[in-house]
Short mmCIF file of C-alpha atoms and ligand atoms in Angstrom, two decimals:
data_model
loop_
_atom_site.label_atom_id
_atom_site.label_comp_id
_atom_site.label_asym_id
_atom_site.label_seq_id
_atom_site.Cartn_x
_atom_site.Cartn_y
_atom_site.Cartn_z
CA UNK A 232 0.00 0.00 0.00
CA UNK A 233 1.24 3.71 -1.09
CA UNK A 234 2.09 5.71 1.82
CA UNK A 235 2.29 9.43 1.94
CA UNK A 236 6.11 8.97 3.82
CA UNK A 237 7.14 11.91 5.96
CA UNK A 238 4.41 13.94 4.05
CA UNK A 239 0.45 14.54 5.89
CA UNK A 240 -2.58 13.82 4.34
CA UNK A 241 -2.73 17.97 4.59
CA UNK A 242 0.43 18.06 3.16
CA UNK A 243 -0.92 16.57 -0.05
CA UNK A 244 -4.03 18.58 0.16
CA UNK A 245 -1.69 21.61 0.06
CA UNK A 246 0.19 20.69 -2.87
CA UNK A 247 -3.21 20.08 -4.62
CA UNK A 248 -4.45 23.04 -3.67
CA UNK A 249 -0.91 24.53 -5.02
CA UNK A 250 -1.63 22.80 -8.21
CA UNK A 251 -5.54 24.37 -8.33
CA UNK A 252 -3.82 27.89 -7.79
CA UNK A 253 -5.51 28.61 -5.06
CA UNK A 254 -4.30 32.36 -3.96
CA UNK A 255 -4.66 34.08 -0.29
CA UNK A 256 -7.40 36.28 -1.93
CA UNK A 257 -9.47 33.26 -2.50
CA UNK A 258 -12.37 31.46 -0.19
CA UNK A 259 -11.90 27.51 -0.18
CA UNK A 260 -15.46 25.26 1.08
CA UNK A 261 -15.11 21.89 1.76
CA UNK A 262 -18.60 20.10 1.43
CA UNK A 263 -19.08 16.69 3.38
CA UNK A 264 -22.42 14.72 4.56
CA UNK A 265 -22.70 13.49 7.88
CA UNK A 266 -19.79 11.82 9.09
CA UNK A 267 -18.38 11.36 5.89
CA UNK A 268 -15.19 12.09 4.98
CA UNK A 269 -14.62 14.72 7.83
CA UNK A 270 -10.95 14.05 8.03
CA UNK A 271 -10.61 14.94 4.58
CA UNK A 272 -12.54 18.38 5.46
CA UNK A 273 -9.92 18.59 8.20
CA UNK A 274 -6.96 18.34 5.64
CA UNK A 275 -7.95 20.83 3.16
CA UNK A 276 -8.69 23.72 5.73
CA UNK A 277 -5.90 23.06 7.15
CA UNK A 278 -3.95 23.20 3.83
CA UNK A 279 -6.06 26.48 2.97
CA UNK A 280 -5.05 27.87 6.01
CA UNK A 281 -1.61 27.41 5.88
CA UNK A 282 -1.47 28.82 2.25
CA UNK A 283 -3.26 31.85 3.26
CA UNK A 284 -6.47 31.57 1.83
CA UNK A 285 -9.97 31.42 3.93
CA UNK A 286 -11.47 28.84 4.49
CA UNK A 287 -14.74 27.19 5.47
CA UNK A 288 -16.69 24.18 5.77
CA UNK A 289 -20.23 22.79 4.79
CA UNK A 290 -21.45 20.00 6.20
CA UNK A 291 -24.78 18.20 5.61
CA UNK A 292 -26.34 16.73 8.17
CA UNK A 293 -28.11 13.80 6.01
CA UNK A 294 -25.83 11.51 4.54
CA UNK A 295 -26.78 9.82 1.15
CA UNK A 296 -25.34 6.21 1.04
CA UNK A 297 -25.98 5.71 -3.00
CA UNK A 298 -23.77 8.43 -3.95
CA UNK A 299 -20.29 6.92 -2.89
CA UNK A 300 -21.35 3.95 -4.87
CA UNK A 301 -20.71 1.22 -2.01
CA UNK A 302 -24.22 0.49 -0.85
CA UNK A 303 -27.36 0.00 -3.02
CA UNK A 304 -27.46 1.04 -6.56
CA UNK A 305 -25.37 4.14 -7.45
CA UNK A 306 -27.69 6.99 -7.93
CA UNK A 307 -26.31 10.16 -9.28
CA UNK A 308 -27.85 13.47 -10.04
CA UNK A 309 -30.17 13.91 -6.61
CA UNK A 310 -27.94 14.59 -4.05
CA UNK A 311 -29.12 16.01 0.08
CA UNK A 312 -27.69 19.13 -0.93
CA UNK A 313 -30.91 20.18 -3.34
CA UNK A 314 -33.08 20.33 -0.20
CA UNK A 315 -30.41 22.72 1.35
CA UNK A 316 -30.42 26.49 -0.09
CA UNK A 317 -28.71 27.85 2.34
CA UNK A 318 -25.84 25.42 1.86
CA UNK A 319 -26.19 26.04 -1.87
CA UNK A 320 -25.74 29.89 -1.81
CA UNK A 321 -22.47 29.59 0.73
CA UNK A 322 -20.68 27.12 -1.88
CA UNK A 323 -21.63 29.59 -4.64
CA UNK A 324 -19.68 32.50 -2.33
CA UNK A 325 -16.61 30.25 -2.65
CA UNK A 326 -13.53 30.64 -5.40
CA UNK A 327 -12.95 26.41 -5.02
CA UNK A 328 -15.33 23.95 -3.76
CA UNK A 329 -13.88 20.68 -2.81
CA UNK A 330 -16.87 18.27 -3.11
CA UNK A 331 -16.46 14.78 -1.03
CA UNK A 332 -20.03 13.56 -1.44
CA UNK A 333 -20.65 13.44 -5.27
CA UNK A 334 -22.53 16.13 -6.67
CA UNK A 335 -21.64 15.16 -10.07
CA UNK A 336 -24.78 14.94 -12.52
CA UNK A 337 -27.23 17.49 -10.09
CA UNK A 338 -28.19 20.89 -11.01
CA UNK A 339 -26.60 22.11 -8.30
CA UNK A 340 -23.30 21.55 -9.13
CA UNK A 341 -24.14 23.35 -12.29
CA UNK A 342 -25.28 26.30 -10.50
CA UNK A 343 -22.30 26.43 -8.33
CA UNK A 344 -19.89 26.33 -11.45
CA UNK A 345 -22.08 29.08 -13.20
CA UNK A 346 -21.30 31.09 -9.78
CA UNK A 347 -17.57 30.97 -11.29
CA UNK A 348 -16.28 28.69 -8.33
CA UNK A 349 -14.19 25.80 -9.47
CA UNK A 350 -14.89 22.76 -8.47
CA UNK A 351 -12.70 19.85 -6.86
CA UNK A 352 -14.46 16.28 -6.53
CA UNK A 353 -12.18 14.30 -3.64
CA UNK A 354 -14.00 11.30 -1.68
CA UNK A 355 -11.42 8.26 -3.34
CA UNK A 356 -9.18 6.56 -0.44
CA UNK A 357 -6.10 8.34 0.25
CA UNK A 358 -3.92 6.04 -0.63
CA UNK A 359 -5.45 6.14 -4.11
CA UNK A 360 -4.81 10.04 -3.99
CA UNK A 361 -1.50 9.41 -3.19
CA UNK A 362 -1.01 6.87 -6.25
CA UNK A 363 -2.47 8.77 -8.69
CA UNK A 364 -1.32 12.71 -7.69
CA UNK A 365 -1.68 14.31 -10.44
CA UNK A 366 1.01 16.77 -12.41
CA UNK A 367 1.51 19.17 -15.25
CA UNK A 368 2.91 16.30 -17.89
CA UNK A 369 -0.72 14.37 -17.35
CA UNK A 370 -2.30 17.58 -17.71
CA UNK A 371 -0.86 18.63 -20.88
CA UNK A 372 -1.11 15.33 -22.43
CA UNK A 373 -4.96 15.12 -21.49
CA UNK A 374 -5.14 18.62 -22.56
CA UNK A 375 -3.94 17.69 -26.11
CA UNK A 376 -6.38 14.73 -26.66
CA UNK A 377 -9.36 16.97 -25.70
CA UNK A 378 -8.44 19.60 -28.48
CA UNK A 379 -8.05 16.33 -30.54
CA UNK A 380 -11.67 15.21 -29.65
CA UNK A 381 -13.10 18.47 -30.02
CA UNK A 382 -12.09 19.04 -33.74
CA UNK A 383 -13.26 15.96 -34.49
CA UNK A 384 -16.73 15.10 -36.19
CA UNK A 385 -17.12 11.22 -35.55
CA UNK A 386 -15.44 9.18 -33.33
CA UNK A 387 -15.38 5.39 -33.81
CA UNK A 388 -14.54 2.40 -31.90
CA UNK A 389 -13.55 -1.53 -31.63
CA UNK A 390 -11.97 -4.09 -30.53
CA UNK A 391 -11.59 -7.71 -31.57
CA UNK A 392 -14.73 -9.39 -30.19
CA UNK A 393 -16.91 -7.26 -32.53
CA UNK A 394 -17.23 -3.84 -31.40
CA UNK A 395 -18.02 -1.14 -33.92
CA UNK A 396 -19.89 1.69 -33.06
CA UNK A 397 -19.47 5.35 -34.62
CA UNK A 398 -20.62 8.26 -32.63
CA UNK A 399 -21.40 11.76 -34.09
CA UNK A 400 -19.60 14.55 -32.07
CA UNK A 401 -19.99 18.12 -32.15
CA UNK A 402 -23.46 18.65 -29.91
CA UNK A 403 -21.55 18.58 -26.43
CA UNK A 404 -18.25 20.01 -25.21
CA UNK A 405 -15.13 17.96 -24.42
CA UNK A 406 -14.83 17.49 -20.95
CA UNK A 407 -11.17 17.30 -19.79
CA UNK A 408 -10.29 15.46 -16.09
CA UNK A 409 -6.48 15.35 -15.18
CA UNK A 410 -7.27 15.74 -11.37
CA UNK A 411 -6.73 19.61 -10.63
CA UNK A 412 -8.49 22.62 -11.64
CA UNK A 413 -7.19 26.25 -11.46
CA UNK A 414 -10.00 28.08 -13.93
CA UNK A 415 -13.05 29.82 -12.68
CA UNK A 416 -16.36 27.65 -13.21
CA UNK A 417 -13.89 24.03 -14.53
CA UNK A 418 -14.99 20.82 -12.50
CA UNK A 419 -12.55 18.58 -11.93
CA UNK A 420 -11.74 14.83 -10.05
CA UNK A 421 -8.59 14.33 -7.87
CA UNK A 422 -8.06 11.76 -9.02
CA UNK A 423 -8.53 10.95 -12.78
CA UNK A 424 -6.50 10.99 -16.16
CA UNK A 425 -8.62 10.84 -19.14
CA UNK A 426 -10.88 13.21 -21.52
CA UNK A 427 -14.23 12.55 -23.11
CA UNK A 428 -17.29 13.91 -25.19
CA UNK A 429 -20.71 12.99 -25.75
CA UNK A 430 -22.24 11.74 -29.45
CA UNK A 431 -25.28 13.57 -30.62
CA UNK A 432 -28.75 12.39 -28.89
CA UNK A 433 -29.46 10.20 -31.41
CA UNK A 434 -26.18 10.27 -33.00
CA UNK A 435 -24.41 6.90 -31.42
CA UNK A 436 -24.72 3.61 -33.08
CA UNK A 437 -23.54 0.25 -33.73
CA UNK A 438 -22.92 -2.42 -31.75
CA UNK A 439 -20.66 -3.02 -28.72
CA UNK A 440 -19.05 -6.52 -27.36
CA UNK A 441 -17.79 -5.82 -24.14
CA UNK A 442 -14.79 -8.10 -23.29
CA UNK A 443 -13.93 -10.66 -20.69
CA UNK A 444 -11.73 -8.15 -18.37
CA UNK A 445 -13.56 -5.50 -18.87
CA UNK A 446 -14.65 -3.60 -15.97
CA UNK A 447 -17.99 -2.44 -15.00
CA UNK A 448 -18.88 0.26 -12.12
CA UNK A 449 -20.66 0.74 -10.34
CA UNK A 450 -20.29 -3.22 -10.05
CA UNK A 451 -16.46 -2.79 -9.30
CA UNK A 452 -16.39 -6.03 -11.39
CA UNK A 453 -14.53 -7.59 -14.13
CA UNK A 454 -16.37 -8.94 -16.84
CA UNK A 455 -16.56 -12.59 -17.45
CA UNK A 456 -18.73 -13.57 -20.29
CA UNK A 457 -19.11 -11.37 -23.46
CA UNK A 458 -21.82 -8.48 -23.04
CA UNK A 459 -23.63 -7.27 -26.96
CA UNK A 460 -24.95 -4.74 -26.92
CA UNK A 461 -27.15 -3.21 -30.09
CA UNK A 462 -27.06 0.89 -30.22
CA UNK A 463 -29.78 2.49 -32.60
CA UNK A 464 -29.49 6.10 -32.76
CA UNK A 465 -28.10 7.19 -28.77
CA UNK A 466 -30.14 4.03 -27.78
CA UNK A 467 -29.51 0.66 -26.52
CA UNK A 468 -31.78 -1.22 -28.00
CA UNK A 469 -30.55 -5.04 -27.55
CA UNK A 470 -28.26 -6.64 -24.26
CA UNK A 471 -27.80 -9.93 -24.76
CA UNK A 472 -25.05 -12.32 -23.61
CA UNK A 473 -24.85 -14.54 -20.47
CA UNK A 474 -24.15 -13.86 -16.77
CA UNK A 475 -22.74 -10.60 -17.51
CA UNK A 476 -25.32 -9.71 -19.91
CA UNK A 477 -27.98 -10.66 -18.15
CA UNK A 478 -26.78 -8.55 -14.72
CA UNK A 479 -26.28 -5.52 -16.58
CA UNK A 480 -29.82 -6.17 -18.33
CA UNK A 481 -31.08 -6.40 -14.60
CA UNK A 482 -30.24 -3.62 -13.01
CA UNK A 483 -30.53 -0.92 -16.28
CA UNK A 484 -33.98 -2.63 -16.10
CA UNK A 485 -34.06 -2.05 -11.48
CA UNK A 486 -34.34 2.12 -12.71
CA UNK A 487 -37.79 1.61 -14.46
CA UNK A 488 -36.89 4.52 -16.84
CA UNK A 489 -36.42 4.43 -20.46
CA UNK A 490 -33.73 7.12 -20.29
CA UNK A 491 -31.15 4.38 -18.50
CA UNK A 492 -30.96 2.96 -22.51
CA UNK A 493 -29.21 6.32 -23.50
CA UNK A 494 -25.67 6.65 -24.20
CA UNK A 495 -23.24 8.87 -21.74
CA UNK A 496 -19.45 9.99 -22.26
CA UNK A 497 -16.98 8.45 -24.58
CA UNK A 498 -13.57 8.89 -24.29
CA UNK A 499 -9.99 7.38 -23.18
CA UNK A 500 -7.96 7.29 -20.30
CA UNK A 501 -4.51 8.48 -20.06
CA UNK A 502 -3.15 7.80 -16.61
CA UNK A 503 -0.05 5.36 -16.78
CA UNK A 504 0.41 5.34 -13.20
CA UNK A 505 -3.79 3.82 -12.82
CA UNK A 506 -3.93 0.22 -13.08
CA UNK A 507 -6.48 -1.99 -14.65
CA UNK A 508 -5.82 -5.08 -11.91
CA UNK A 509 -6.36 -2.59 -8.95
CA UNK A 510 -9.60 -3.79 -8.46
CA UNK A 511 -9.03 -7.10 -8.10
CA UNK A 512 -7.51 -6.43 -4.42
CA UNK A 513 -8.86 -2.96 -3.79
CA UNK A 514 -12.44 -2.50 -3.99
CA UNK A 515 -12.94 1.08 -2.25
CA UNK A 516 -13.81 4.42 -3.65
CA UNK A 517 -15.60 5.04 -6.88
CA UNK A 518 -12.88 3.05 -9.10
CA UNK A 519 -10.41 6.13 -10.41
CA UNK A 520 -7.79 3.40 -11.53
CA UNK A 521 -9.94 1.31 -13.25
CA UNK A 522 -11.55 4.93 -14.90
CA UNK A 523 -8.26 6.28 -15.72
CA UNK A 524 -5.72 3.36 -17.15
CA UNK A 525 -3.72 4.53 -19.71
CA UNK A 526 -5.30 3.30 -23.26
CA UNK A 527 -8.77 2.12 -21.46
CA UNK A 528 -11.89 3.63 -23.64
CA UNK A 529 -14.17 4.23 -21.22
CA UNK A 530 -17.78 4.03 -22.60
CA UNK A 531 -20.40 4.86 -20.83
CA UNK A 532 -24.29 4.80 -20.56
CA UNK A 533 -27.19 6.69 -18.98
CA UNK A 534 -26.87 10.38 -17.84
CA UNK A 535 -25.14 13.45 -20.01
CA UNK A 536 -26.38 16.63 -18.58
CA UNK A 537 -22.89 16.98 -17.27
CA UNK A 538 -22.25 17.39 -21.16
CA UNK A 539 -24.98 20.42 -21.12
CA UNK A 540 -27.63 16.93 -21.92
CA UNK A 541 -31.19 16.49 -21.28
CA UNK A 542 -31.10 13.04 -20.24
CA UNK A 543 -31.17 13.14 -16.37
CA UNK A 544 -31.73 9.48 -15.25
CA UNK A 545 -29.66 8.25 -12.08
CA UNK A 546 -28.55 4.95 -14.20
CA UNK A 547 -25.36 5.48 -14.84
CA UNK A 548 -22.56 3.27 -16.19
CA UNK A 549 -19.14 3.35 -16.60
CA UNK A 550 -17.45 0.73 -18.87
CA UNK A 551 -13.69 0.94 -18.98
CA UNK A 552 -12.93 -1.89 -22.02
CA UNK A 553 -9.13 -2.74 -22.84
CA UNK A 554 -7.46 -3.36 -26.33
CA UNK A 555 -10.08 -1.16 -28.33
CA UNK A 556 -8.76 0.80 -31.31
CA UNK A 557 -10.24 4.47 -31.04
CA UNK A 558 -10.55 6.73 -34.40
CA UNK A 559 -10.92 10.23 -34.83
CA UNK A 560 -12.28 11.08 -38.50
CA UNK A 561 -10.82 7.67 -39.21
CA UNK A 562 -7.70 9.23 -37.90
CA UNK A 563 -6.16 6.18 -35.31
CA UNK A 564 -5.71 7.46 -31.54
CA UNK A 565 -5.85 4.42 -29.69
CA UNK A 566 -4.63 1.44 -31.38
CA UNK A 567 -5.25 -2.24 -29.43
CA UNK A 568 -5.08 -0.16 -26.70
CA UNK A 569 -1.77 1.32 -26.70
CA UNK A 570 -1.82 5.32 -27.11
CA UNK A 571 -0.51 5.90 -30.96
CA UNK A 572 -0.37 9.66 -30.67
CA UNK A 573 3.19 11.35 -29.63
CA UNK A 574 1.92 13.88 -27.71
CA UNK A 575 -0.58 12.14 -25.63
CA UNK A 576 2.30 8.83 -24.79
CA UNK A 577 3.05 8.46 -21.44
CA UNK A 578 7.03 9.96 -20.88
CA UNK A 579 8.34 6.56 -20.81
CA UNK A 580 6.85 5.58 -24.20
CA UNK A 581 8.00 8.40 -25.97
CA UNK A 582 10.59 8.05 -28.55
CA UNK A 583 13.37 10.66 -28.08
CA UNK A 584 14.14 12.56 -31.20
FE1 FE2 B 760 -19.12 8.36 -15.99
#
């Protein structure tokens, strides 16, 4: 297990907050729920403090179990904080929000980020922060694939068990996540690695064979037994398959809601220090490694109002598949899985001149 050596957990909070160029002028909140989490509240006021900023905390007192993604079905979009105006206007006062409860997907985080505060999502386990700190190189690197993905008109993707789906881009922005944030109003996840887009509503289709090894949150499982699945313009239409298949099936099917069958984010993952086998000893957190393995495309079903979207349903699904080959305007990006674009290879893969 990663420790942080001589360094505090508000030591690393600090040099986060370094990275998010926080100044002394600034206002820092730190949001938690119940009893969530509070040493991490503890850690980043203390690290605002000490870098001169102000600092305060907001903390809910009902605690919503389904948005951490460890008990029940993982429900995003409806978090305690809605019922809480008050609570809503302080975080809006703030210049950096660090969220540790998951307000990804609500309207509130919108509002917040339209109040010009940046935003900070932090509730993985330390150790995992630790692993995966994040630094300029990622940054850049992620930065370059997203102006990639936002020149291009289609994306397409495969892999050897079948997949071949085409999405239309060029409705929804390019969402860029490299674990730090330091620009008014930009959401971001400590920590992450990877970039992504949405195809047009009814712009996605083809078909999709997810792969033995394959991972699937919010099961925090590896896939077994080939999943097909049959997209029809933004819509799955067809999951068929065994085990796998028929688990996924299940629970798109436990929402009752006909917008769980629309199709989320699509991107890739960039982080070389995230590994794909982390899982298989380390089930905590949401699942950043898993999210954020370098070459993974992570597709991914249900919600996209964090794109600017309409569809709002709490079924959402992340798929991180390995070995696809990723195309930009028939341009190759991701080839078998390996990163084929200089500027976007991790430093150890890049062929010196
Ligand atoms: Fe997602």
């Amino acid at each position: 297990m990663t420790s942080l050596g001589s360094d505090t957990f508000s030591d690393l909070c600090a040099k986060e907050l370094e990275l998010c160029g926080l100044k002394e002028t600034e206002i820092v909140a730190v949001l938690t729920q119940g009893d969530e989490r509070l040493e991490y509240a503890d850690a980043f006021l203390g690290a605002a403090e000490r870098l001169g900023a102000t600092a305060f905390h907001v903390r809910l007192p009902r605690q919503s179990p389904n948005l951490g993604g460890d008990v029940g079905s993982w429900q995003v979009g409806t978090t305690p904080l809605a019922a809480n105006r008050p609570a809503v206007e302080a975080l809006k006062a703030a210049d950096l929000v660090i969220d540790t409860m998951f307000l990804l997907f609500s309207k509130e985080q919108l509002e917040i980020q339209e109040a010009g505060a940046r935003m900070l999502l932090c509730m993985e386990p330390i150790e995992h922060l630790v692993q995966l700190f994040p630094n300029t190189n990622l940054r850049e690197r992620v930065e370059f694939g997203g102006d990639l993905l936002g020149k291009a008109s289609e994306l397409r993707f495969t892999n050897k068990l079948g997949t071949d789906v085409r999405y239309r881009l060029g409705s929804y922005p390019v969402i860029t996540e490299y674990g730090y944030t330091d620009e008014p109003g930009r959401w971001d996840h400590w920590p992450s690695g990877f970039l992504f887009t949405g195809g047009a509503d009814d712009g996605v289709d083809g078909k999709i064979v997810i792969a033995p090894g394959d991972i699937i949150y919010p099961f925090k499982t590896y896939v077994q037994t080939p999943i097909h699945l049959t997209i029809e313009s933004g819509r799955i239409v067809d999951i068929h398959g065994d085990f796998d298949a028929n688990l996924l099936a299940d629970y798109m099917a436990s929402f009752d809601d006909e917008k769980a069958y629309g199709i989320a984010h699509i991107g890739w993952g960039l982080n070389e220090r995230a590994r794909w086998s982390y899982l298989a000893t380390d089930r905590r957190g949401l699942g950043m490694h898993g999210r954020s393995f370098y070459g993974n495309v992570l597709f991914s079903t249900g919600p996209n109002q964090e794109l600017g979207g309409t569809n709002d349903t709490q079924c959402h699904v992340d798929i991180p598949m390995r070995g696809c080959s990723l195309y930009l305007d028939n341009e190759p990006i991701v080839v078998d899985g390996e990163v084929v674009v200089e500027e976007m290879k991790a430093a150890h893969l890049v062929k010196s001149a």
